[in-house]
């Protein structure tokens, strides 16, 4: 048992146990392969009081995010998503040169550069120094910090309070949720708005997206639990959108609880009712998830064993965090996958954590002409299949592992 990172209740109910796994973004150089590699339990639990799904904190955030291998700008669909968001939110909130936008976990500036182009003042807060440096090259002002109450007070003292605070896929990466939300309340102007995007727990469960669980993601949210978290800190979740990104995400809108200009929208009530009907306040529903995961592992291994016995070759596409969870949990190494490719040159010449599958540039696919390409970032399936359309010229096929193993000719 351990205390829930939100409500403090004793957490003891298993959501899914994915065994031992390395940090999913801890790529190794060829020289590091012969050295000891750290593995940690990847066991997700659900709190019986607030229903927050969470993993224990085995490594401090400084050990994960000081230098990070994920750069958002290498996904064209994600760049389009970011640009569309900026157009929408700037119009919805009437943002202009007198406004101030702050993004938490701003990565390489892929989103904020759209505000900069519009002449809307913006500031990124990013814990990874190497990624923050890439943002500054795009003329996106960025401070290197792990956001929380202390950094929020420092920014507020410098006149950096925000009309809009953005957090896309960052809430899950916060081990101290209460400190993070306190910081947002401090930094938000009285009439300001917070928008946050995160994978929707309901979709994760319905579509068996267990590979989105890894050590760098400390928490997994339903709308029901998110409402409770913000409410506890004097903030009101007043609107929500369901998005297709990352296999199904929520974009929530939050303001100060005493801001009467932001009443709760009907779609918040409707989605909360849907979650309730799906059993997200019932521990028995969470307990069913383990068997879903076991069955996907069996199906993927059956497929790979079958094609390898036929003498077929298999390559991977991508080196995402979710792929490393999948491969390590299923025990898939170079006996099944010859190599993987990634558009991010930061990863080229390295190997995946745990499985030690080598990473190359995408051109490797054309050079070796594999029979199958296993798409590890399955949420970008359509984008990747379009990029690699030429594999069909030699009879190659795509394989998507989640929510179930599916082959595309």
mmCIF file of C-alpha atoms in Angstrom:
data_model
loop_
_atom_site.group_PDB
_atom_site.id
_atom_site.type_symbol
_atom_site.label_atom_id
_atom_site.label_comp_id
_atom_site.label_asym_id
_atom_site.label_seq_id
_atom_site.Cartn_x
_atom_site.Cartn_y
_atom_site.Cartn_z
ATOM 1 C CA UNK A 1 0.000 0.000 0.000
ATOM 2 C CA UNK A 2 1.073 3.601 -0.594
ATOM 3 C CA UNK A 3 -0.695 6.972 -0.326
ATOM 4 C CA UNK A 4 -2.642 8.239 -3.353
ATOM 5 C CA UNK A 5 -0.791 11.157 -4.924
ATOM 6 C CA UNK A 6 -4.003 13.198 -4.928
ATOM 7 C CA UNK A 7 -6.251 12.306 -2.010
ATOM 8 C CA UNK A 8 -3.763 10.526 0.283
ATOM 9 C CA UNK A 9 -5.898 7.399 0.727
ATOM 10 C CA UNK A 10 -4.145 4.023 0.935
ATOM 11 C CA UNK A 11 -3.791 2.610 -2.597
ATOM 12 C CA UNK A 12 -3.843 -1.181 -2.849
ATOM 13 C CA UNK A 13 -5.935 -2.212 -5.876
ATOM 14 C CA UNK A 14 -4.089 -3.361 -9.012
ATOM 15 C CA UNK A 15 -5.088 -1.898 -12.364
ATOM 16 C CA UNK A 16 -2.458 -3.828 -14.361
ATOM 17 C CA UNK A 17 1.004 -5.218 -13.591
ATOM 18 C CA UNK A 18 3.321 -4.923 -16.616
ATOM 19 C CA UNK A 19 6.320 -6.475 -14.878
ATOM 20 C CA UNK A 20 9.780 -4.897 -14.782
ATOM 21 C CA UNK A 21 10.683 -2.245 -17.329
ATOM 22 C CA UNK A 22 13.359 0.413 -17.909
ATOM 23 C CA UNK A 23 12.520 4.108 -18.227
ATOM 24 C CA UNK A 24 10.888 4.339 -21.638
ATOM 25 C CA UNK A 25 12.955 7.299 -22.913
ATOM 26 C CA UNK A 26 16.333 6.052 -21.610
ATOM 27 C CA UNK A 27 17.840 5.156 -24.979
ATOM 28 C CA UNK A 28 21.289 3.587 -24.866
ATOM 29 C CA UNK A 29 24.368 4.246 -26.951
ATOM 30 C CA UNK A 30 26.159 1.218 -28.376
ATOM 31 C CA UNK A 31 28.854 1.715 -25.718
ATOM 32 C CA UNK A 32 26.296 1.406 -22.917
ATOM 33 C CA UNK A 33 24.874 -1.942 -24.019
ATOM 34 C CA UNK A 34 27.332 -3.953 -21.897
ATOM 35 C CA UNK A 35 26.649 -1.918 -18.763
ATOM 36 C CA UNK A 36 24.026 -2.572 -16.108
ATOM 37 C CA UNK A 37 20.595 -1.207 -17.007
ATOM 38 C CA UNK A 38 18.055 -0.115 -14.406
ATOM 39 C CA UNK A 39 14.612 -1.764 -14.458
ATOM 40 C CA UNK A 40 11.704 -0.763 -12.213
ATOM 41 C CA UNK A 41 8.284 -2.290 -11.484
ATOM 42 C CA UNK A 42 5.683 -1.044 -13.963
ATOM 43 C CA UNK A 43 2.632 -1.730 -11.834
ATOM 44 C CA UNK A 44 -0.389 0.549 -12.155
ATOM 45 C CA UNK A 45 -2.866 0.827 -9.286
ATOM 46 C CA UNK A 46 -6.236 2.510 -8.842
ATOM 47 C CA UNK A 47 -7.226 4.480 -5.763
ATOM 48 C CA UNK A 48 -10.430 3.120 -4.214
ATOM 49 C CA UNK A 49 -11.424 6.593 -3.002
ATOM 50 C CA UNK A 50 -10.840 9.014 -5.932
ATOM 51 C CA UNK A 51 -10.253 6.424 -8.721
ATOM 52 C CA UNK A 52 -6.982 7.985 -9.836
ATOM 53 C CA UNK A 53 -4.957 5.375 -11.734
ATOM 54 C CA UNK A 54 -1.284 5.775 -10.882
ATOM 55 C CA UNK A 55 2.171 4.215 -10.750
ATOM 56 C CA UNK A 56 4.639 4.653 -7.934
ATOM 57 C CA UNK A 57 7.414 7.201 -8.278
ATOM 58 C CA UNK A 58 10.652 5.200 -8.540
ATOM 59 C CA UNK A 59 12.781 7.917 -10.138
ATOM 60 C CA UNK A 60 12.616 11.646 -9.350
ATOM 61 C CA UNK A 61 11.443 13.841 -12.248
ATOM 62 C CA UNK A 62 14.916 15.390 -12.443
ATOM 63 C CA UNK A 63 16.245 11.943 -13.332
ATOM 64 C CA UNK A 64 13.728 11.564 -16.156
ATOM 65 C CA UNK A 65 13.289 14.995 -17.689
ATOM 66 C CA UNK A 66 16.634 16.803 -17.322
ATOM 67 C CA UNK A 67 17.613 15.501 -20.773
ATOM 68 C CA UNK A 68 14.731 14.091 -22.762
ATOM 69 C CA UNK A 69 14.606 12.271 -26.098
ATOM 70 C CA UNK A 70 11.082 13.246 -27.152
ATOM 71 C CA UNK A 71 10.755 16.188 -29.560
ATOM 72 C CA UNK A 72 7.170 17.035 -30.568
ATOM 73 C CA UNK A 73 8.119 18.608 -33.900
ATOM 74 C CA UNK A 74 8.797 15.262 -35.585
ATOM 75 C CA UNK A 75 5.094 14.451 -35.914
ATOM 76 C CA UNK A 76 3.360 16.382 -38.700
ATOM 77 C CA UNK A 77 -0.113 15.466 -37.459
ATOM 78 C CA UNK A 78 0.761 16.755 -33.995
ATOM 79 C CA UNK A 79 2.038 20.016 -35.465
ATOM 80 C CA UNK A 80 -1.263 20.432 -37.322
ATOM 81 C CA UNK A 81 -3.139 19.697 -34.094
ATOM 82 C CA UNK A 82 -1.149 22.374 -32.254
ATOM 83 C CA UNK A 83 -1.696 24.996 -34.929
ATOM 84 C CA UNK A 84 -5.450 24.328 -35.050
ATOM 85 C CA UNK A 85 -5.612 24.635 -31.258
ATOM 86 C CA UNK A 86 -3.853 28.025 -31.292
ATOM 87 C CA UNK A 87 -6.241 29.372 -33.940
ATOM 88 C CA UNK A 88 -9.240 28.140 -31.959
ATOM 89 C CA UNK A 89 -8.195 29.294 -28.493
ATOM 90 C CA UNK A 90 -6.918 32.710 -29.629
ATOM 91 C CA UNK A 91 -10.319 33.401 -31.171
ATOM 92 C CA UNK A 92 -12.315 31.900 -28.285
ATOM 93 C CA UNK A 93 -10.490 33.929 -25.624
ATOM 94 C CA UNK A 94 -9.804 37.027 -27.731
ATOM 95 C CA UNK A 95 -6.046 36.832 -27.160
ATOM 96 C CA UNK A 96 -3.894 39.646 -28.542
ATOM 97 C CA UNK A 97 -0.646 41.545 -27.919
ATOM 98 C CA UNK A 98 -1.870 42.534 -24.435
ATOM 99 C CA UNK A 99 -2.389 38.897 -23.399
ATOM 100 C CA UNK A 100 0.103 36.465 -21.899
ATOM 101 C CA UNK A 101 0.254 32.723 -22.576
ATOM 102 C CA UNK A 102 2.261 30.199 -20.548
ATOM 103 C CA UNK A 103 2.741 26.589 -21.615
ATOM 104 C CA UNK A 104 3.860 24.000 -19.056
ATOM 105 C CA UNK A 105 5.965 21.205 -20.502
ATOM 106 C CA UNK A 106 6.413 23.266 -23.672
ATOM 107 C CA UNK A 107 8.882 20.823 -25.261
ATOM 108 C CA UNK A 108 10.662 22.236 -28.338
ATOM 109 C CA UNK A 109 8.307 25.202 -28.805
ATOM 110 C CA UNK A 110 6.219 23.425 -31.438
ATOM 111 C CA UNK A 111 2.964 24.974 -30.090
ATOM 112 C CA UNK A 112 4.057 28.337 -28.696
ATOM 113 C CA UNK A 113 5.754 29.345 -31.937
ATOM 114 C CA UNK A 114 2.234 29.737 -33.349
ATOM 115 C CA UNK A 115 1.437 32.341 -30.666
ATOM 116 C CA UNK A 116 4.768 34.097 -31.297
ATOM 117 C CA UNK A 117 3.942 34.314 -35.008
ATOM 118 C CA UNK A 118 0.612 35.953 -34.104
ATOM 119 C CA UNK A 119 2.343 38.528 -31.893
ATOM 120 C CA UNK A 120 0.811 37.110 -28.696
ATOM 121 C CA UNK A 121 3.365 37.110 -25.832
ATOM 122 C CA UNK A 122 4.184 33.568 -24.747
ATOM 123 C CA UNK A 123 6.496 31.768 -22.332
ATOM 124 C CA UNK A 124 7.426 28.092 -22.186
ATOM 125 C CA UNK A 125 8.271 26.245 -18.978
ATOM 126 C CA UNK A 126 10.221 23.091 -19.847
ATOM 127 C CA UNK A 127 12.289 20.877 -17.482
ATOM 128 C CA UNK A 128 14.510 19.344 -20.192
ATOM 129 C CA UNK A 129 17.380 21.694 -20.991
ATOM 130 C CA UNK A 130 18.189 20.062 -24.344
ATOM 131 C CA UNK A 131 14.585 20.401 -25.528
ATOM 132 C CA UNK A 132 14.251 23.971 -24.198
ATOM 133 C CA UNK A 133 17.312 24.941 -26.232
ATOM 134 C CA UNK A 134 15.539 23.772 -29.398
ATOM 135 C CA UNK A 135 12.553 25.999 -28.473
ATOM 136 C CA UNK A 136 14.758 29.068 -28.067
ATOM 137 C CA UNK A 137 16.130 28.498 -31.558
ATOM 138 C CA UNK A 138 12.549 29.089 -32.749
ATOM 139 C CA UNK A 139 12.457 32.387 -30.839
ATOM 140 C CA UNK A 140 10.145 30.925 -28.190
ATOM 141 C CA UNK A 141 11.092 32.328 -24.742
ATOM 142 C CA UNK A 142 11.582 29.297 -22.490
ATOM 143 C CA UNK A 143 12.652 28.826 -18.881
ATOM 144 C CA UNK A 144 14.104 25.523 -17.697
ATOM 145 C CA UNK A 145 12.174 24.469 -14.602
ATOM 146 C CA UNK A 146 9.956 21.792 -13.100
ATOM 147 C CA UNK A 147 6.701 23.662 -12.603
ATOM 148 C CA UNK A 148 5.015 23.833 -9.222
ATOM 149 C CA UNK A 149 4.001 26.259 -6.494
ATOM 150 C CA UNK A 150 7.536 27.634 -6.014
ATOM 151 C CA UNK A 151 8.189 28.347 -9.705
ATOM 152 C CA UNK A 152 4.667 29.810 -10.050
ATOM 153 C CA UNK A 153 5.397 32.315 -7.284
ATOM 154 C CA UNK A 154 8.689 33.247 -8.956
ATOM 155 C CA UNK A 155 6.997 33.802 -12.322
ATOM 156 C CA UNK A 156 4.135 35.773 -10.747
ATOM 157 C CA UNK A 157 6.640 38.022 -8.980
ATOM 158 C CA UNK A 158 8.155 38.783 -12.388
ATOM 159 C CA UNK A 159 4.779 39.806 -13.821
ATOM 160 C CA UNK A 160 4.269 36.593 -15.779
ATOM 161 C CA UNK A 161 0.713 35.806 -14.691
ATOM 162 C CA UNK A 162 -1.243 34.192 -17.517
ATOM 163 C CA UNK A 163 -4.473 34.784 -19.379
ATOM 164 C CA UNK A 164 -4.036 31.252 -20.691
ATOM 165 C CA UNK A 165 -2.096 28.334 -19.202
ATOM 166 C CA UNK A 166 -1.586 25.337 -21.482
ATOM 167 C CA UNK A 167 -0.577 21.820 -20.507
ATOM 168 C CA UNK A 168 -0.647 19.244 -23.308
ATOM 169 C CA UNK A 169 0.213 15.735 -22.155
ATOM 170 C CA UNK A 170 2.015 17.095 -19.109
ATOM 171 C CA UNK A 171 -0.431 16.448 -16.245
ATOM 172 C CA UNK A 172 0.292 12.722 -16.395
ATOM 173 C CA UNK A 173 4.014 13.412 -15.957
ATOM 174 C CA UNK A 174 3.629 15.238 -12.642
ATOM 175 C CA UNK A 175 4.410 13.194 -9.509
ATOM 176 C CA UNK A 176 3.205 15.914 -7.102
ATOM 177 C CA UNK A 177 -0.219 16.677 -8.548
ATOM 178 C CA UNK A 178 -1.337 18.946 -5.738
ATOM 179 C CA UNK A 179 1.774 21.127 -5.949
ATOM 180 C CA UNK A 180 1.361 21.414 -9.731
ATOM 181 C CA UNK A 181 -2.302 22.435 -9.563
ATOM 182 C CA UNK A 182 -1.575 24.914 -6.746
ATOM 183 C CA UNK A 183 1.034 26.463 -9.034
ATOM 184 C CA UNK A 184 -1.449 26.853 -11.870
ATOM 185 C CA UNK A 185 -3.970 28.566 -9.585
ATOM 186 C CA UNK A 186 -1.285 31.033 -8.457
ATOM 187 C CA UNK A 187 -0.135 31.805 -11.998
ATOM 188 C CA UNK A 188 -3.614 32.201 -13.511
ATOM 189 C CA UNK A 189 -5.110 35.688 -13.765
ATOM 190 C CA UNK A 190 -8.549 36.108 -12.100
ATOM 191 C CA UNK A 191 -10.392 35.741 -15.423
ATOM 192 C CA UNK A 192 -7.830 33.408 -17.009
ATOM 193 C CA UNK A 193 -8.313 29.945 -18.475
ATOM 194 C CA UNK A 194 -6.333 26.717 -18.177
ATOM 195 C CA UNK A 195 -6.546 24.121 -20.938
ATOM 196 C CA UNK A 196 -5.031 20.698 -20.459
ATOM 197 C CA UNK A 197 -4.953 17.695 -22.747
ATOM 198 C CA UNK A 198 -4.351 14.145 -21.578
ATOM 199 C CA UNK A 199 -5.191 10.607 -22.719
ATOM 200 C CA UNK A 200 -8.682 9.695 -21.553
ATOM 201 C CA UNK A 201 -8.705 6.793 -19.083
ATOM 202 C CA UNK A 202 -12.054 5.612 -20.419
ATOM 203 C CA UNK A 203 -10.600 5.220 -23.926
ATOM 204 C CA UNK A 204 -7.447 3.598 -22.526
ATOM 205 C CA UNK A 205 -9.601 0.937 -20.871
ATOM 206 C CA UNK A 206 -12.092 0.449 -23.711
ATOM 207 C CA UNK A 207 -9.394 0.153 -26.379
ATOM 208 C CA UNK A 208 -6.769 -1.706 -24.348
ATOM 209 C CA UNK A 209 -4.148 1.029 -24.647
ATOM 210 C CA UNK A 210 -1.938 -0.400 -21.906
ATOM 211 C CA UNK A 211 1.247 0.685 -23.680
ATOM 212 C CA UNK A 212 0.508 4.295 -22.733
ATOM 213 C CA UNK A 213 1.450 3.262 -19.190
ATOM 214 C CA UNK A 214 5.094 3.922 -18.343
ATOM 215 C CA UNK A 215 7.204 5.329 -15.499
ATOM 216 C CA UNK A 216 7.303 8.810 -17.011
ATOM 217 C CA UNK A 217 3.490 8.897 -16.793
ATOM 218 C CA UNK A 218 2.685 8.904 -13.105
ATOM 219 C CA UNK A 219 -1.128 9.278 -13.389
ATOM 220 C CA UNK A 220 -4.033 8.432 -15.739
ATOM 221 C CA UNK A 221 -7.200 10.511 -15.616
ATOM 222 C CA UNK A 222 -10.924 10.151 -16.043
ATOM 223 C CA UNK A 223 -13.019 13.307 -16.226
ATOM 224 C CA UNK A 224 -14.611 12.369 -12.896
ATOM 225 C CA UNK A 225 -11.248 12.375 -11.126
ATOM 226 C CA UNK A 226 -9.965 15.485 -12.939
ATOM 227 C CA UNK A 227 -13.012 17.481 -11.775
ATOM 228 C CA UNK A 228 -12.296 16.417 -8.212
ATOM 229 C CA UNK A 229 -8.611 17.363 -8.386
ATOM 230 C CA UNK A 230 -9.173 20.896 -9.664
ATOM 231 C CA UNK A 231 -12.133 21.459 -7.355
ATOM 232 C CA UNK A 232 -9.922 20.670 -4.353
ATOM 233 C CA UNK A 233 -7.718 23.645 -5.265
ATOM 234 C CA UNK A 234 -10.365 26.282 -5.873
ATOM 235 C CA UNK A 235 -10.554 25.737 -9.630
ATOM 236 C CA UNK A 236 -13.592 24.760 -11.707
ATOM 237 C CA UNK A 237 -13.518 22.446 -14.714
ATOM 238 C CA UNK A 238 -16.149 24.158 -16.855
ATOM 239 C CA UNK A 239 -15.841 22.603 -20.317
ATOM 240 C CA UNK A 240 -14.439 19.516 -22.036
ATOM 241 C CA UNK A 241 -13.770 18.305 -25.574
ATOM 242 C CA UNK A 242 -13.104 14.750 -26.701
ATOM 243 C CA UNK A 243 -10.147 14.534 -29.103
ATOM 244 C CA UNK A 244 -8.799 11.792 -31.361
ATOM 245 C CA UNK A 245 -5.154 12.430 -30.415
ATOM 246 C CA UNK A 246 -3.105 9.741 -28.643
ATOM 247 C CA UNK A 247 -5.818 7.172 -29.155
ATOM 248 C CA UNK A 248 -8.461 9.369 -27.522
ATOM 249 C CA UNK A 249 -7.788 12.376 -25.290
ATOM 250 C CA UNK A 250 -9.679 14.998 -23.339
ATOM 251 C CA UNK A 251 -9.124 18.732 -23.557
ATOM 252 C CA UNK A 252 -10.423 20.307 -20.381
ATOM 253 C CA UNK A 253 -11.084 23.993 -19.705
ATOM 254 C CA UNK A 254 -10.548 25.253 -16.162
ATOM 255 C CA UNK A 255 -11.029 28.623 -14.456
ATOM 256 C CA UNK A 256 -11.106 29.974 -10.926
ATOM 257 C CA UNK A 257 -14.033 28.596 -8.930
ATOM 258 C CA UNK A 258 -15.270 32.118 -8.152
ATOM 259 C CA UNK A 259 -15.284 33.182 -11.834
ATOM 260 C CA UNK A 260 -19.040 33.398 -12.451
ATOM 261 C CA UNK A 261 -18.482 34.094 -16.156
ATOM 262 C CA UNK A 262 -17.571 30.420 -16.719
ATOM 263 C CA UNK A 263 -20.553 28.175 -15.876
ATOM 264 C CA UNK A 264 -20.179 24.411 -16.281
ATOM 265 C CA UNK A 265 -21.099 23.275 -19.812
ATOM 266 C CA UNK A 266 -23.621 20.523 -20.440
ATOM 267 C CA UNK A 267 -21.001 18.327 -22.130
ATOM 268 C CA UNK A 268 -19.104 18.083 -18.833
ATOM 269 C CA UNK A 269 -22.183 16.607 -17.185
ATOM 270 C CA UNK A 270 -22.853 14.272 -20.115
ATOM 271 C CA UNK A 271 -19.323 12.865 -20.226
ATOM 272 C CA UNK A 272 -19.262 12.395 -16.440
ATOM 273 C CA UNK A 273 -22.515 10.440 -16.731
ATOM 274 C CA UNK A 274 -21.005 8.288 -19.507
ATOM 275 C CA UNK A 275 -17.987 7.485 -17.353
ATOM 276 C CA UNK A 276 -20.257 6.582 -14.465
ATOM 277 C CA UNK A 277 -22.296 4.269 -16.709
ATOM 278 C CA UNK A 278 -19.051 2.638 -17.926
ATOM 279 C CA UNK A 279 -18.168 1.706 -14.348
ATOM 280 C CA UNK A 280 -15.392 4.195 -13.595
ATOM 281 C CA UNK A 281 -16.633 4.458 -10.011
ATOM 282 C CA UNK A 282 -16.594 0.660 -9.652
ATOM 283 C CA UNK A 283 -13.373 -1.145 -8.721
ATOM 284 C CA UNK A 284 -14.578 -4.332 -10.413
ATOM 285 C CA UNK A 285 -14.378 -2.591 -13.793
ATOM 286 C CA UNK A 286 -10.727 -1.699 -13.214
ATOM 287 C CA UNK A 287 -9.936 -5.267 -12.166
ATOM 288 C CA UNK A 288 -11.060 -6.544 -15.589
ATOM 289 C CA UNK A 289 -8.321 -4.660 -17.435
ATOM 290 C CA UNK A 290 -5.538 -7.159 -16.675
ATOM 291 C CA UNK A 291 -7.060 -9.959 -18.763
ATOM 292 C CA UNK A 292 -7.486 -7.600 -21.737
ATOM 293 C CA UNK A 293 -3.745 -6.880 -21.577
ATOM 294 C CA UNK A 294 -2.777 -10.534 -21.265
ATOM 295 C CA UNK A 295 -4.811 -11.423 -24.364
ATOM 296 C CA UNK A 296 -3.166 -8.710 -26.496
ATOM 297 C CA UNK A 297 0.265 -10.002 -25.481
ATOM 298 C CA UNK A 298 -0.715 -13.542 -26.498
ATOM 299 C CA UNK A 299 -2.052 -12.387 -29.879
ATOM 300 C CA UNK A 300 1.009 -10.285 -30.730
ATOM 301 C CA UNK A 301 3.438 -13.050 -29.829
ATOM 302 C CA UNK A 302 1.394 -15.611 -31.783
ATOM 303 C CA UNK A 303 1.565 -13.366 -34.841
ATOM 304 C CA UNK A 304 5.321 -12.740 -34.577
ATOM 305 C CA UNK A 305 6.126 -16.399 -33.923
ATOM 306 C CA UNK A 306 4.056 -17.374 -36.951
ATOM 307 C CA UNK A 307 5.668 -14.964 -39.433
ATOM 308 C CA UNK A 308 9.207 -15.665 -38.194
ATOM 309 C CA UNK A 309 8.648 -19.397 -38.649
ATOM 310 C CA UNK A 310 7.710 -18.587 -42.246
ATOM 311 C CA UNK A 311 11.094 -16.889 -42.652
ATOM 312 C CA UNK A 312 9.584 -13.387 -42.887
ATOM 313 C CA UNK A 313 11.409 -10.234 -41.777
ATOM 314 C CA UNK A 314 9.925 -7.677 -39.364
ATOM 315 C CA UNK A 315 11.083 -4.102 -38.744
ATOM 316 C CA UNK A 316 9.637 -1.533 -36.389
ATOM 317 C CA UNK A 317 8.606 2.032 -37.082
ATOM 318 C CA UNK A 318 9.145 4.551 -34.311
ATOM 319 C CA UNK A 319 10.873 4.577 -30.951
ATOM 320 C CA UNK A 320 8.123 6.029 -28.732
ATOM 321 C CA UNK A 321 7.633 5.528 -25.021
ATOM 322 C CA UNK A 322 4.546 3.412 -25.671
ATOM 323 C CA UNK A 323 6.540 1.142 -27.963
ATOM 324 C CA UNK A 324 9.094 0.470 -25.272
ATOM 325 C CA UNK A 325 6.378 -0.504 -22.793
ATOM 326 C CA UNK A 326 4.873 -2.884 -25.351
ATOM 327 C CA UNK A 327 8.167 -4.504 -26.356
ATOM 328 C CA UNK A 328 9.490 -4.951 -22.830
ATOM 329 C CA UNK A 329 6.201 -6.315 -21.477
ATOM 330 C CA UNK A 330 5.902 -8.793 -24.346
ATOM 331 C CA UNK A 331 9.597 -9.761 -24.285
ATOM 332 C CA UNK A 332 10.125 -8.787 -27.929
ATOM 333 C CA UNK A 333 13.769 -8.289 -28.856
ATOM 334 C CA UNK A 334 15.850 -8.733 -32.024
ATOM 335 C CA UNK A 335 14.689 -12.356 -32.215
ATOM 336 C CA UNK A 336 11.411 -10.925 -33.537
ATOM 337 C CA UNK A 337 12.220 -7.386 -34.773
ATOM 338 C CA UNK A 338 15.446 -6.728 -36.688
ATOM 339 C CA UNK A 339 15.508 -2.978 -36.015
ATOM 340 C CA UNK A 340 13.279 0.070 -35.748
ATOM 341 C CA UNK A 341 13.446 3.488 -37.423
ATOM 342 C CA UNK A 342 12.610 6.966 -36.198
ATOM 343 C CA UNK A 343 12.539 10.444 -37.739
ATOM 344 C CA UNK A 344 14.270 11.949 -34.705
ATOM 345 C CA UNK A 345 18.052 12.023 -35.374
ATOM 346 C CA UNK A 346 18.653 12.248 -31.618
ATOM 347 C CA UNK A 347 17.793 8.525 -31.432
ATOM 348 C CA UNK A 348 19.762 7.306 -34.460
ATOM 349 C CA UNK A 349 22.627 4.953 -33.657
ATOM 350 C CA UNK A 350 21.165 4.136 -30.239
ATOM 351 C CA UNK A 351 19.193 1.120 -29.055
ATOM 352 C CA UNK A 352 15.825 0.829 -27.358
ATOM 353 C CA UNK A 353 15.891 0.532 -23.564
ATOM 354 C CA UNK A 354 15.596 -3.020 -22.290
ATOM 355 C CA UNK A 355 15.163 -4.778 -25.622
ATOM 356 C CA UNK A 356 18.300 -3.275 -27.255
ATOM 357 C CA UNK A 357 16.674 -3.163 -30.694
ATOM 358 C CA UNK A 358 18.813 -0.805 -32.855
ATOM 359 C CA UNK A 359 17.372 2.500 -34.110
ATOM 360 C CA UNK A 360 18.063 3.802 -37.611
ATOM 361 C CA UNK A 361 16.863 6.597 -39.891
ATOM 362 C CA UNK A 362 13.670 5.819 -41.875
ATOM 363 C CA UNK A 363 15.682 5.215 -45.073
ATOM 364 C CA UNK A 364 16.662 1.842 -43.601
ATOM 365 C CA UNK A 365 13.188 0.535 -44.494
ATOM 366 C CA UNK A 366 13.818 1.011 -48.237
ATOM 367 C CA UNK A 367 17.297 -0.475 -47.957
ATOM 368 C CA UNK A 368 16.205 -3.747 -46.309
ATOM 369 C CA UNK A 369 12.622 -4.104 -47.599
ATOM 370 C CA UNK A 370 11.082 -5.959 -44.642
ATOM 371 C CA UNK A 371 7.988 -8.106 -45.098
ATOM 372 C CA UNK A 372 6.249 -6.428 -42.153
ATOM 373 C CA UNK A 373 6.568 -3.041 -40.438
ATOM 374 C CA UNK A 374 5.276 -2.973 -36.848
ATOM 375 C CA UNK A 375 3.953 0.537 -36.146
ATOM 376 C CA UNK A 376 4.830 1.257 -32.515
ATOM 377 C CA UNK A 377 3.269 4.768 -32.315
ATOM 378 C CA UNK A 378 -0.092 3.298 -33.399
ATOM 379 C CA UNK A 379 -1.823 6.614 -32.663
ATOM 380 C CA UNK A 380 0.011 7.992 -35.746
ATOM 381 C CA UNK A 381 -0.894 4.978 -37.892
ATOM 382 C CA UNK A 382 -2.408 6.882 -40.821
ATOM 383 C CA UNK A 383 0.446 9.400 -40.987
ATOM 384 C CA UNK A 384 3.077 6.635 -40.937
ATOM 385 C CA UNK A 385 1.323 4.436 -43.502
ATOM 386 C CA UNK A 386 1.196 7.441 -45.828
ATOM 387 C CA UNK A 387 4.903 8.186 -45.278
ATOM 388 C CA UNK A 388 5.849 4.557 -46.035
ATOM 389 C CA UNK A 389 3.363 3.855 -48.830
ATOM 390 C CA UNK A 390 6.236 2.575 -50.998
ATOM 391 C CA UNK A 391 6.589 -0.624 -48.913
ATOM 392 C CA UNK A 392 3.571 -1.975 -50.777
ATOM 393 C CA UNK A 393 5.693 -1.975 -53.972
ATOM 394 C CA UNK A 394 7.599 -5.017 -52.669
ATOM 395 C CA UNK A 395 4.605 -6.619 -50.944
ATOM 396 C CA UNK A 396 5.376 -5.264 -47.488
ATOM 397 C CA UNK A 397 2.577 -4.972 -44.931
ATOM 398 C CA UNK A 398 1.901 -2.833 -41.867
ATOM 399 C CA UNK A 399 1.100 -4.277 -38.447
ATOM 400 C CA UNK A 400 -0.670 -2.271 -35.734
ATOM 401 C CA UNK A 401 -0.556 -3.905 -32.256
ATOM 402 C CA UNK A 402 -3.181 -1.862 -30.350
ATOM 403 C CA UNK A 403 -6.083 -2.222 -29.543
ATOM 404 C CA UNK A 404 -5.646 -5.605 -31.185
ATOM 405 C CA UNK A 405 -3.144 -7.004 -33.683
ATOM 406 C CA UNK A 406 -4.194 -5.930 -37.185
ATOM 407 C CA UNK A 407 -2.358 -6.286 -40.512
ATOM 408 C CA UNK A 408 -2.756 -3.744 -43.344
ATOM 409 C CA UNK A 409 -1.684 -4.835 -46.814
#
